[in-house]
Amino acid sequence: MLREIIKPTGPFYTMRLPEEMVGKTVEVIAFEVVSEDAMQTGLAFEDRVKRIKAITKNTLVDLTGFKFNRDEANSYDA
């Protein structure tokens, strides 16, 4: 396994793979790592969830009594 955390200075990055990976299928994934400093300056996850719930609370629909009827959904005669 190879894991590198980098801060690229341009849009291209070249990495050296270990010899045991040569000739094998490997997966390369790139995503932004959010540091603790960035989390403190932005909204924390819990705060974002609370904010989203407050925004959408009036648009939520209670589906506890809903039952899907496949025959009704596929009835094209009506």
mmCIF file of C-alpha atoms in Angstrom, residues 1 3 12-13 15-18 21 25 28 34-37 40-42 47 54 65-66 68 70-71 75 78:
data_model
loop_
_atom_site.group_PDB
_atom_site.id
_atom_site.type_symbol
_atom_site.label_atom_id
_atom_site.label_comp_id
_atom_site.label_asym_id
_atom_site.label_seq_id
_atom_site.Cartn_x
_atom_site.Cartn_y
_atom_site.Cartn_z
ATOM 1 C CA MET A 1 0.000 0.000 0.000
ATOM 2 C CA ARG A 3 -0.298 6.616 0.759
ATOM 3 C CA PHE A 12 0.166 17.791 -12.626
ATOM 4 C CA TYR A 13 1.789 15.394 -10.164
ATOM 5 C CA MET A 15 4.421 9.708 -8.218
ATOM 6 C CA ARG A 16 6.805 6.784 -7.988
ATOM 7 C CA LEU A 17 5.186 3.397 -7.326
ATOM 8 C CA PRO A 18 6.891 0.639 -5.353
ATOM 9 C CA MET A 21 2.963 -2.643 -7.738
ATOM 10 C CA THR A 25 -3.822 -2.945 -11.429
ATOM 11 C CA VAL A 28 -5.258 6.207 -7.548
ATOM 12 C CA VAL A 34 -9.656 19.062 5.313
ATOM 13 C CA SER A 35 -7.304 19.945 8.138
ATOM 14 C CA GLU A 36 -8.364 20.751 11.679
ATOM 15 C CA ASP A 37 -7.543 24.431 11.053
ATOM 16 C CA GLN A 40 -12.341 25.445 12.857
ATOM 17 C CA THR A 41 -12.624 28.295 10.361
ATOM 18 C CA GLY A 42 -15.599 26.718 8.570
ATOM 19 C CA ASP A 47 -23.422 22.595 12.598
ATOM 20 C CA ALA A 54 -33.538 24.014 9.826
ATOM 21 C CA GLY A 65 -47.950 5.306 6.341
ATOM 22 C CA PHE A 66 -46.976 5.169 2.652
ATOM 23 C CA PHE A 68 -45.833 1.521 -2.691
ATOM 24 C CA ARG A 70 -46.333 -1.478 -8.089
ATOM 25 C CA ASP A 71 -49.474 -2.249 -10.121
ATOM 26 C CA SER A 75 -50.760 1.347 -14.855
ATOM 27 C CA ALA A 78 -55.292 6.150 -16.788
#
